[in-house]
Amino acid sequence: MANSHSSEGAGRELRRIVRINEEIKSVVSAAFKINLMAMNAIFLAKRAGQSALGFGVLSNELRRFATDLQRQMDTLREATYGSVSTVTVLVKQSRISRLLERARIEAQGQAKTLIQQLARSRDESTLARNDEQMAALNRRLTHMIADTAQLVELGSVLARSAKIEAAYGGGFSGSLMQVSSDFEKIIGEIQRSLESLTKHQSEDFLA
Amino acid sequence: MKIARVIYEDGDHKWFALARDTSRPDFLIDTNEYLVTSDGDAMLLDPGGSEIFPAVFSAVSTGFDPRRIHKIFASHQDPDVISSLPMWLEFNPGIKCYLSWLWQGFVPHFAGNADTFVAIPDNGMEILVGSRRLQAIPAHYLHSSGNFHLYDPKAKVLFSGDVGAALLPAAEDGLFVEDFDRHIRHAEGFHRRWMGSDKAKRDWCARVSALEIDMLCPQHGAIYRGADVRRFIDWFSRLDVGVLKS
Ligand SMILES: [Fe+2]
Ligand SMILES: [Fe+2]
């Protein structure tokens, strides 16, 4: 939200944060699923023995990936919380600005001068600082989303490799193949969530 | 930071409690907010002061999509109850705020216009959340002169606003009352001073005694459940209220 003085912008910003949060929630639940699936995959690989060693290693990596992703989502959620706090301050400030503006119009003589002075000093300090803070938070959020995209790319590579490894699983090949395509499917879901997340992150900020 | 905890659940029909904010600055009174959901609709009860909007909004968002909150219930007009209204209306200008008719001209000083408020008449009314029929229960003069509680007959939950409130020390941060006698010490001074009318108190006790209540959920402090609900009502009916010094 580049220009947040209008309170309409604040509502839009909150709705944007909610859209981001909803995507975060779906990524978190997908990461949870991957974690469970990876745990099962590790047991499966153990049973398959020698022929599924590579698959076992990849499953371990996928578990770590899921944990990293969950942690990343916690940080993102914290960042959106920071944005809500800043928007709240902005709304209060813009309400005060509106009231001061009305007071300025109605005031006469000395009162008008006083209000003008007050409004000027507020404009210079508070509003500029809040806008800056909002912009900084948004930049941080954008960076974090980019980091997450990289992480998910790694997950996608792991899932593809698991599929290749599954082919060497001997008698377990069929079930390993099933597990690895489940991995691929869920990581696909995460990628789509992340795409919408990126879209939401950029949409109103540019407006 | 606040967290949203489910205290009642039957499919999509849920009660969330947003209680005990540990990160809140000391100069603000701690408040509990509640969210009732049913069939994709939701009502937020006593959404709290504007200072805690970020905490409430974020906590609600973790458990529920806040875009589905279409209604706000304000037990009365206090700033710790409803001064976050401007923020909720920023977020969704279509939100309806249910409030005693008595405060209709006062609360719009916080935010909202003629379309925002639904006036609750003195004898209460039914409020629909999704397919659930909730009841605004009169609780006038406890402590506010235009005051309502909210009863959910299916969940057997009564949201009781400032009635049942306790100002608990930071160490006692449980969601539910565990030891009634210990707990009620922290409620006594509050009720003596804030509740102004003995007659209103007796009326309320009679009114809610006729309801089946599994959980009595105040706006401050811990939730009474099971036998503690009856214990609280009995304790309150005996308490001397409207006194300046205890
Ligand atoms: Fe109050
Ligand atoms: Fe209160």
Coordinates of C-alpha atoms and ligand atoms in Angstrom, one line a residue:
Chain A
M1 CA 0.0 0.0 0.0
A2 CA 2.1 2.9 -1.3
N3 CA -0.4 5.6 -0.4
S4 CA -2.3 4.6 2.7
H5 CA -3.7 8.0 3.8
S6 CA -7.1 7.0 2.5
S7 CA -8.8 4.6 4.9
E8 CA -10.3 2.7 1.9
G9 CA -6.7 1.6 1.3
A10 CA -6.5 0.2 4.8
G11 CA -9.6 -2.0 4.3
R12 CA -8.1 -3.2 1.0
E13 CA -4.8 -3.9 2.7
L14 CA -6.6 -6.0 5.4
R15 CA -8.5 -8.0 2.8
R16 CA -5.2 -8.6 1.0
I17 CA -3.6 -9.8 4.2
V18 CA -6.5 -12.2 4.7
R19 CA -6.1 -13.6 1.2
I20 CA -2.4 -14.2 1.9
N21 CA -3.2 -15.8 5.2
E22 CA -5.7 -18.2 3.6
E23 CA -3.0 -19.3 1.2
I24 CA -0.5 -19.7 4.1
K25 CA -3.1 -21.9 5.8
S26 CA -3.3 -24.2 2.8
V27 CA 0.5 -24.4 2.5
V28 CA 0.7 -25.3 6.2
S29 CA -1.9 -28.1 5.8
A30 CA 0.0 -29.4 2.7
A31 CA 3.3 -29.3 4.6
F32 CA 1.6 -31.3 7.4
K33 CA 0.5 -33.9 4.9
I34 CA 4.0 -34.2 3.4
N35 CA 5.4 -34.7 6.8
L36 CA 3.1 -37.6 7.5
M37 CA 3.5 -39.1 4.0
A38 CA 7.3 -38.8 4.3
M39 CA 7.2 -40.7 7.6
N40 CA 5.2 -43.5 6.0
A41 CA 7.6 -43.4 3.0
I42 CA 10.6 -43.9 5.4
F43 CA 9.0 -47.0 6.9
L44 CA 8.1 -48.3 3.5
A45 CA 11.6 -47.8 2.2
K46 CA 13.0 -49.6 5.3
R47 CA 10.8 -52.6 4.5
A48 CA 11.8 -52.5 0.8
G49 CA 15.4 -52.8 2.0
Q50 CA 18.5 -52.4 -0.1
S51 CA 16.7 -51.6 -3.3
A52 CA 15.0 -48.5 -1.8
L53 CA 17.9 -46.9 0.0
G54 CA 17.9 -43.9 -2.3
F55 CA 14.2 -43.6 -1.8
G56 CA 14.6 -43.6 1.9
V57 CA 17.2 -40.8 1.8
L58 CA 14.9 -38.7 -0.3
S59 CA 12.0 -39.3 2.0
N60 CA 14.1 -38.1 4.9
E61 CA 14.9 -35.0 2.9
L62 CA 11.2 -34.4 2.1
R63 CA 10.4 -34.6 5.8
R64 CA 13.1 -31.9 6.5
F65 CA 11.6 -29.9 3.6
A66 CA 8.1 -30.1 5.2
T67 CA 9.5 -28.9 8.6
D68 CA 11.4 -26.0 6.9
L69 CA 8.3 -25.1 5.0
Q70 CA 6.2 -25.0 8.2
R71 CA 8.8 -22.8 9.9
Q72 CA 8.8 -20.5 6.9
M73 CA 5.0 -20.2 7.1
D74 CA 5.2 -19.3 10.8
T75 CA 7.5 -16.5 9.9
L76 CA 5.3 -15.3 7.1
R77 CA 2.3 -15.4 9.4
E78 CA 4.2 -13.3 11.9
A79 CA 5.0 -10.8 9.2
T80 CA 1.3 -10.5 8.2
Y81 CA 0.5 -9.9 11.9
G82 CA 3.0 -7.0 11.8
S83 CA 1.2 -5.6 8.8
V84 CA -2.2 -5.8 10.6
S85 CA -0.7 -3.8 13.5
T86 CA 0.6 -1.1 11.1
V87 CA -2.7 -0.9 9.2
T88 CA -4.4 -0.4 12.5
V89 CA -2.2 2.5 13.4
L90 CA -2.7 3.9 9.9
V91 CA -6.5 3.8 10.2
K92 CA -6.3 5.7 13.5
Q93 CA -4.0 8.3 12.0
S94 CA -6.1 8.8 8.9
R95 CA -9.2 9.2 11.1
I96 CA -7.4 11.9 13.1
S97 CA -6.3 13.5 9.9
R98 CA -9.8 13.6 8.5
L99 CA -11.1 15.1 11.8
L100 CA -8.3 17.7 11.8
E101 CA -9.1 18.6 8.2
R102 CA -12.8 19.2 9.1
A103 CA -11.7 21.2 12.1
R104 CA -9.4 23.2 9.9
I105 CA -12.3 24.0 7.5
E106 CA -14.6 25.1 10.3
A107 CA -12.0 26.9 12.4
Q108 CA -11.4 30.6 12.2
G109 CA -8.6 33.0 13.3
Q110 CA -6.2 31.7 15.8
A111 CA -7.9 28.3 15.9
K112 CA -7.3 27.8 12.2
T113 CA -3.6 28.6 12.6
L114 CA -3.2 26.2 15.5
I115 CA -4.9 23.4 13.6
Q116 CA -2.8 24.1 10.5
Q117 CA 0.4 23.9 12.5
L118 CA -0.7 20.7 14.1
A119 CA -1.7 19.1 10.8
R120 CA 1.6 20.1 9.2
S121 CA 3.7 18.6 12.0
R122 CA 1.7 15.3 11.9
D123 CA 1.9 15.0 8.1
E124 CA 5.6 15.3 8.2
S125 CA 6.4 12.9 11.0
T126 CA 3.7 10.3 11.7
L127 CA 2.2 9.7 8.3
A128 CA 5.5 9.5 6.5
R129 CA 6.9 7.1 9.1
N130 CA 3.9 4.8 9.0
D131 CA 4.0 4.6 5.2
E132 CA 7.6 3.8 5.3
Q133 CA 7.0 1.1 7.9
M134 CA 4.2 -0.4 5.8
A135 CA 6.5 -0.4 2.7
A136 CA 9.3 -2.0 4.6
L137 CA 7.0 -4.7 5.9
N138 CA 5.7 -5.4 2.4
R139 CA 9.3 -5.6 1.1
R140 CA 10.1 -8.1 3.8
L141 CA 7.0 -10.2 2.9
T142 CA 8.0 -10.2 -0.8
H143 CA 11.5 -11.4 0.1
M144 CA 10.1 -14.1 2.3
I145 CA 7.7 -15.3 -0.4
A146 CA 10.6 -15.5 -2.8
D147 CA 12.6 -17.6 -0.3
T148 CA 9.7 -19.9 0.1
A149 CA 9.4 -20.3 -3.7
Q150 CA 13.0 -21.5 -3.7
L151 CA 12.3 -23.9 -0.9
V152 CA 9.3 -25.3 -2.7
E153 CA 11.4 -25.7 -5.9
L154 CA 13.7 -27.9 -3.9
G155 CA 10.7 -29.9 -2.7
S156 CA 9.6 -30.4 -6.2
V157 CA 13.1 -31.7 -7.3
L158 CA 13.0 -34.1 -4.3
A159 CA 9.6 -35.4 -5.3
R160 CA 10.7 -35.9 -8.9
S161 CA 13.9 -37.7 -7.8
A162 CA 11.8 -39.9 -5.5
K163 CA 9.8 -41.0 -8.5
I164 CA 12.9 -42.0 -10.4
E165 CA 14.2 -43.9 -7.3
A166 CA 10.9 -45.6 -7.0
A167 CA 11.5 -47.4 -10.3
Y168 CA 14.4 -49.2 -8.7
G169 CA 12.3 -50.4 -5.8
G170 CA 12.0 -54.0 -6.9
G171 CA 8.9 -55.6 -5.6
F172 CA 8.0 -52.4 -3.8
S173 CA 8.3 -50.3 -6.9
G174 CA 4.5 -50.0 -7.3
S175 CA 3.8 -48.7 -3.9
L176 CA 6.9 -46.4 -3.9
M177 CA 5.7 -45.0 -7.2
Q178 CA 2.3 -44.3 -5.7
V179 CA 3.9 -42.5 -2.7
S180 CA 6.1 -40.4 -4.9
S181 CA 3.3 -39.3 -7.2
D182 CA 1.3 -38.3 -4.1
F183 CA 4.3 -36.2 -3.1
E184 CA 4.4 -34.6 -6.5
K185 CA 0.7 -33.9 -6.4
I186 CA 0.8 -32.1 -3.0
I187 CA 3.9 -30.1 -4.0
G188 CA 2.0 -29.1 -7.1
E189 CA -0.8 -27.8 -4.8
I190 CA 1.8 -25.9 -2.7
Q191 CA 3.2 -24.3 -5.9
R192 CA -0.3 -23.1 -6.9
S193 CA -0.9 -21.7 -3.4
L194 CA 2.4 -19.9 -3.6
E195 CA 1.5 -18.5 -7.0
S196 CA -1.7 -17.0 -5.6
L197 CA 0.2 -15.8 -2.6
T198 CA 2.6 -14.0 -4.8
K199 CA -0.2 -12.6 -6.8
H200 CA -2.0 -11.3 -3.7
Q201 CA 1.2 -9.9 -2.4
S202 CA 1.9 -7.8 -5.5
E203 CA -1.7 -6.8 -6.4
D204 CA -2.6 -3.9 -4.2
F205 CA 0.9 -2.9 -3.3
L206 CA 1.3 -1.7 -6.8
A207 CA -2.1 0.0 -6.9
Chain B
M1 CA -0.3 -12.8 21.1
K2 CA -3.9 -14.1 21.3
I3 CA -4.8 -17.5 20.1
A4 CA -8.2 -18.8 19.0
R5 CA -9.3 -22.0 20.8
V6 CA -12.4 -24.0 20.0
I7 CA -14.6 -24.4 23.1
Y8 CA -17.6 -26.0 21.3
E9 CA -17.8 -27.9 18.1
D10 CA -20.5 -29.7 16.2
G11 CA -19.6 -29.9 12.6
D12 CA -19.5 -26.3 11.2
H13 CA -21.2 -24.9 14.3
K14 CA -18.4 -23.7 16.5
W15 CA -17.5 -21.4 19.4
F16 CA -14.0 -20.0 19.4
A17 CA -12.6 -18.3 22.5
L18 CA -9.8 -15.7 22.0
A19 CA -8.6 -15.4 25.5
R20 CA -5.8 -14.3 27.7
D21 CA -3.5 -12.1 25.7
T22 CA 0.0 -12.3 27.3
S23 CA 1.6 -9.7 24.9
R24 CA -1.0 -7.0 25.8
P25 CA 0.5 -3.9 27.5
D26 CA -0.3 -3.7 31.2
F27 CA -2.3 -0.5 31.0
L28 CA -5.1 -2.2 29.0
I29 CA -7.6 -4.5 30.7
D30 CA -7.4 -8.0 29.3
T31 CA -10.5 -9.1 27.3
N32 CA -11.9 -12.3 25.9
E33 CA -13.5 -12.3 22.5
Y34 CA -15.7 -15.0 21.1
L35 CA -16.6 -16.1 17.6
V36 CA -19.7 -18.2 16.8
T37 CA -19.7 -19.9 13.4
S38 CA -22.4 -21.8 11.6
D39 CA -22.9 -22.7 7.9
G40 CA -20.3 -20.3 6.6
D41 CA -21.6 -17.4 8.6
A42 CA -20.0 -16.0 11.7
M43 CA -20.6 -13.5 14.5
L44 CA -17.9 -11.9 16.6
L45 CA -18.9 -11.2 20.2
D46 CA -17.5 -8.1 21.9
P47 CA -14.7 -7.7 19.4
G48 CA -12.6 -5.6 21.8
G49 CA -10.8 -2.3 21.9
S50 CA -9.0 -0.8 18.9
E51 CA -5.6 -1.3 20.6
I52 CA -6.1 -5.1 20.4
F53 CA -7.5 -5.3 16.9
P54 CA -4.3 -6.6 15.4
A55 CA -4.2 -9.4 18.0
V56 CA -7.9 -10.3 17.6
F57 CA -7.8 -10.1 13.8
S58 CA -4.7 -12.3 13.5
A59 CA -6.0 -14.8 16.0
V60 CA -9.3 -15.1 14.3
S61 CA -7.6 -15.6 10.9
T62 CA -5.6 -18.6 12.1
G63 CA -8.7 -20.6 12.8
F64 CA -11.3 -19.1 10.5
D65 CA -11.6 -17.0 7.3
P66 CA -12.5 -13.5 8.7
R67 CA -14.2 -12.6 5.5
R68 CA -17.1 -14.8 6.7
I69 CA -17.7 -12.6 9.7
H70 CA -20.9 -10.8 8.8
K71 CA -22.1 -9.8 12.3
I72 CA -20.8 -8.3 15.4
F73 CA -22.5 -8.5 18.8
A74 CA -21.8 -5.7 21.3
S75 CA -23.0 -6.5 24.8
H76 CA -22.8 -2.8 25.6
Q77 CA -21.0 0.4 24.7
D78 CA -17.7 0.2 26.5
P79 CA -14.4 1.0 24.7
D80 CA -13.0 -2.4 25.7
V81 CA -16.0 -4.0 24.0
I82 CA -16.5 -2.1 20.7
S83 CA -13.9 0.5 20.0
S84 CA -12.3 -1.7 17.4
L85 CA -15.5 -1.3 15.3
P86 CA -13.8 1.2 12.9
M87 CA -11.2 -1.4 12.0
W88 CA -13.8 -4.2 11.4
L89 CA -15.8 -1.8 9.2
E90 CA -12.7 -0.9 7.2
F91 CA -12.2 -4.6 6.6
N92 CA -15.8 -5.3 5.7
P93 CA -18.1 -2.2 5.5
G94 CA -21.1 -4.6 5.3
I95 CA -20.8 -5.9 8.8
K96 CA -23.9 -5.5 10.9
C97 CA -23.5 -4.6 14.6
Y98 CA -26.2 -5.8 17.0
L99 CA -26.4 -3.5 20.0
S100 CA -29.0 -2.3 22.5
W101 CA -31.2 0.4 21.0
L102 CA -30.1 2.6 24.0
W103 CA -26.6 2.9 22.5
Q104 CA -27.6 3.4 18.9
G105 CA -26.8 7.1 19.0
F106 CA -23.6 6.7 20.9
V107 CA -21.6 3.9 19.4
P108 CA -21.6 5.5 15.9
H109 CA -19.2 8.0 17.5
F110 CA -16.7 5.2 17.1
A111 CA -17.7 4.2 13.5
G112 CA -20.5 3.1 11.3
N113 CA -23.6 4.7 9.8
A114 CA -27.4 4.2 10.0
D115 CA -27.1 0.9 8.1
T116 CA -24.4 -0.6 10.4
F117 CA -26.5 -1.1 13.5
V118 CA -29.3 -3.4 14.4
A119 CA -31.1 -2.2 17.5
I120 CA -31.9 -4.9 20.1
P121 CA -35.1 -4.0 21.9
D122 CA -35.1 -4.1 25.7
N123 CA -36.6 -7.6 25.9
G124 CA -34.0 -9.1 23.6
M125 CA -34.3 -10.7 20.2
E126 CA -33.3 -13.7 18.1
I127 CA -30.1 -13.4 16.0
L128 CA -29.5 -15.8 13.2
V129 CA -25.9 -17.0 12.6
G130 CA -26.0 -19.4 9.7
S131 CA -28.7 -21.9 10.7
R132 CA -28.3 -21.3 14.4
R133 CA -30.8 -19.2 16.3
L134 CA -29.1 -17.3 19.1
Q135 CA -30.9 -15.3 21.7
A136 CA -29.9 -11.8 23.0
I137 CA -30.7 -12.1 26.7
P138 CA -31.5 -8.9 28.6
A139 CA -28.8 -8.0 31.2
H140 CA -29.6 -4.4 31.7
Y141 CA -27.7 -2.5 34.4
L142 CA -25.2 -5.3 34.6
H143 CA -23.3 -3.1 34.4
S144 CA -24.5 -1.0 31.5
S145 CA -28.0 0.4 31.3
G146 CA -28.5 -1.1 27.9
N147 CA -26.8 -4.5 28.2
F148 CA -27.3 -7.9 26.5
H149 CA -25.8 -11.4 26.8
L150 CA -25.9 -14.0 24.1
Y151 CA -27.3 -17.5 24.5
D152 CA -26.8 -20.4 22.1
P153 CA -29.4 -23.1 23.1
K154 CA -27.9 -25.8 20.9
A155 CA -24.3 -25.3 22.2
K156 CA -25.6 -24.4 25.7
V157 CA -23.2 -21.6 25.9
L158 CA -24.0 -18.2 27.4
F159 CA -21.8 -15.2 26.6
S160 CA -22.1 -13.1 29.7
G161 CA -20.2 -9.9 28.9
D162 CA -18.9 -8.3 32.1
V163 CA -21.0 -10.6 34.3
G164 CA -18.6 -13.3 35.6
A165 CA -15.6 -11.2 34.9
A166 CA -12.5 -11.7 37.0
L167 CA -9.4 -9.7 37.0
L168 CA -6.9 -12.5 37.3
P169 CA -3.2 -12.2 38.1
A170 CA -0.9 -12.9 35.2
A171 CA 0.1 -16.3 36.6
E172 CA -3.5 -17.6 36.5
D173 CA -3.9 -17.8 32.7
G174 CA -6.0 -20.9 32.3
L175 CA -8.9 -20.7 29.8
F176 CA -11.4 -22.3 32.3
V177 CA -12.1 -21.8 36.0
E178 CA -10.4 -24.7 37.8
D179 CA -10.9 -23.9 41.4
F180 CA -14.1 -21.9 41.9
D181 CA -13.3 -20.6 45.4
R182 CA -9.9 -19.4 44.5
H183 CA -11.1 -17.9 41.3
I184 CA -14.1 -16.0 42.7
R185 CA -11.9 -13.9 44.9
H186 CA -10.7 -12.2 41.8
A187 CA -14.3 -11.5 40.7
E188 CA -15.7 -10.1 43.9
G189 CA -14.4 -6.6 43.9
F190 CA -15.3 -6.2 40.2
H191 CA -18.9 -7.3 40.7
R192 CA -19.5 -5.3 43.8
R193 CA -18.3 -2.1 42.2
W194 CA -19.4 -2.4 38.6
M195 CA -22.8 -4.0 39.0
G196 CA -25.1 -1.2 40.1
S197 CA -28.5 -2.7 40.7
D198 CA -29.5 -5.5 43.0
K199 CA -32.9 -5.8 41.4
A200 CA -31.4 -6.2 38.0
K201 CA -29.0 -8.8 39.4
R202 CA -31.8 -10.9 40.9
D203 CA -33.8 -10.6 37.6
W204 CA -30.8 -11.8 35.7
C205 CA -30.1 -14.7 38.0
A206 CA -33.7 -15.9 37.6
R207 CA -33.6 -15.5 33.9
V208 CA -30.5 -17.4 33.3
S209 CA -31.4 -20.1 35.9
A210 CA -34.1 -21.1 33.5
L211 CA -31.5 -21.7 30.7
E212 CA -29.5 -24.9 30.3
I213 CA -25.9 -23.7 30.4
D214 CA -22.8 -25.8 30.0
M215 CA -20.4 -22.8 29.7
L216 CA -20.7 -19.3 30.9
C217 CA -18.2 -17.1 29.0
P218 CA -17.4 -13.7 30.4
Q219 CA -15.6 -10.9 28.6
H220 CA -12.8 -10.9 31.2
G221 CA -11.1 -13.8 33.0
A222 CA -11.8 -17.5 32.8
I223 CA -14.8 -19.5 31.5
Y224 CA -17.1 -21.2 34.0
R225 CA -18.2 -24.7 33.0
G226 CA -20.3 -27.6 34.4
A227 CA -21.2 -27.2 38.1
D228 CA -19.3 -23.9 38.3
V229 CA -22.0 -22.2 36.2
R230 CA -24.6 -22.8 38.9
R231 CA -22.0 -22.0 41.6
F232 CA -21.4 -18.6 39.9
I233 CA -25.1 -17.8 39.6
D234 CA -25.7 -18.6 43.3
W235 CA -22.6 -16.7 44.4
F236 CA -23.8 -13.7 42.3
S237 CA -27.3 -13.8 43.6
R238 CA -26.0 -13.5 47.2
L239 CA -23.4 -10.8 46.5
D240 CA -24.0 -7.3 47.7
V241 CA -23.6 -5.1 44.6
G242 CA -23.6 -1.4 44.0
V243 CA -21.1 -0.6 46.7
L244 CA -18.2 1.8 46.6
K245 CA -16.0 0.0 49.0
S246 CA -15.9 -3.7 49.7
Ligands
FE1 FE -18.1 -2.9 30.5
FE2 FE -15.6 -5.2 30.0

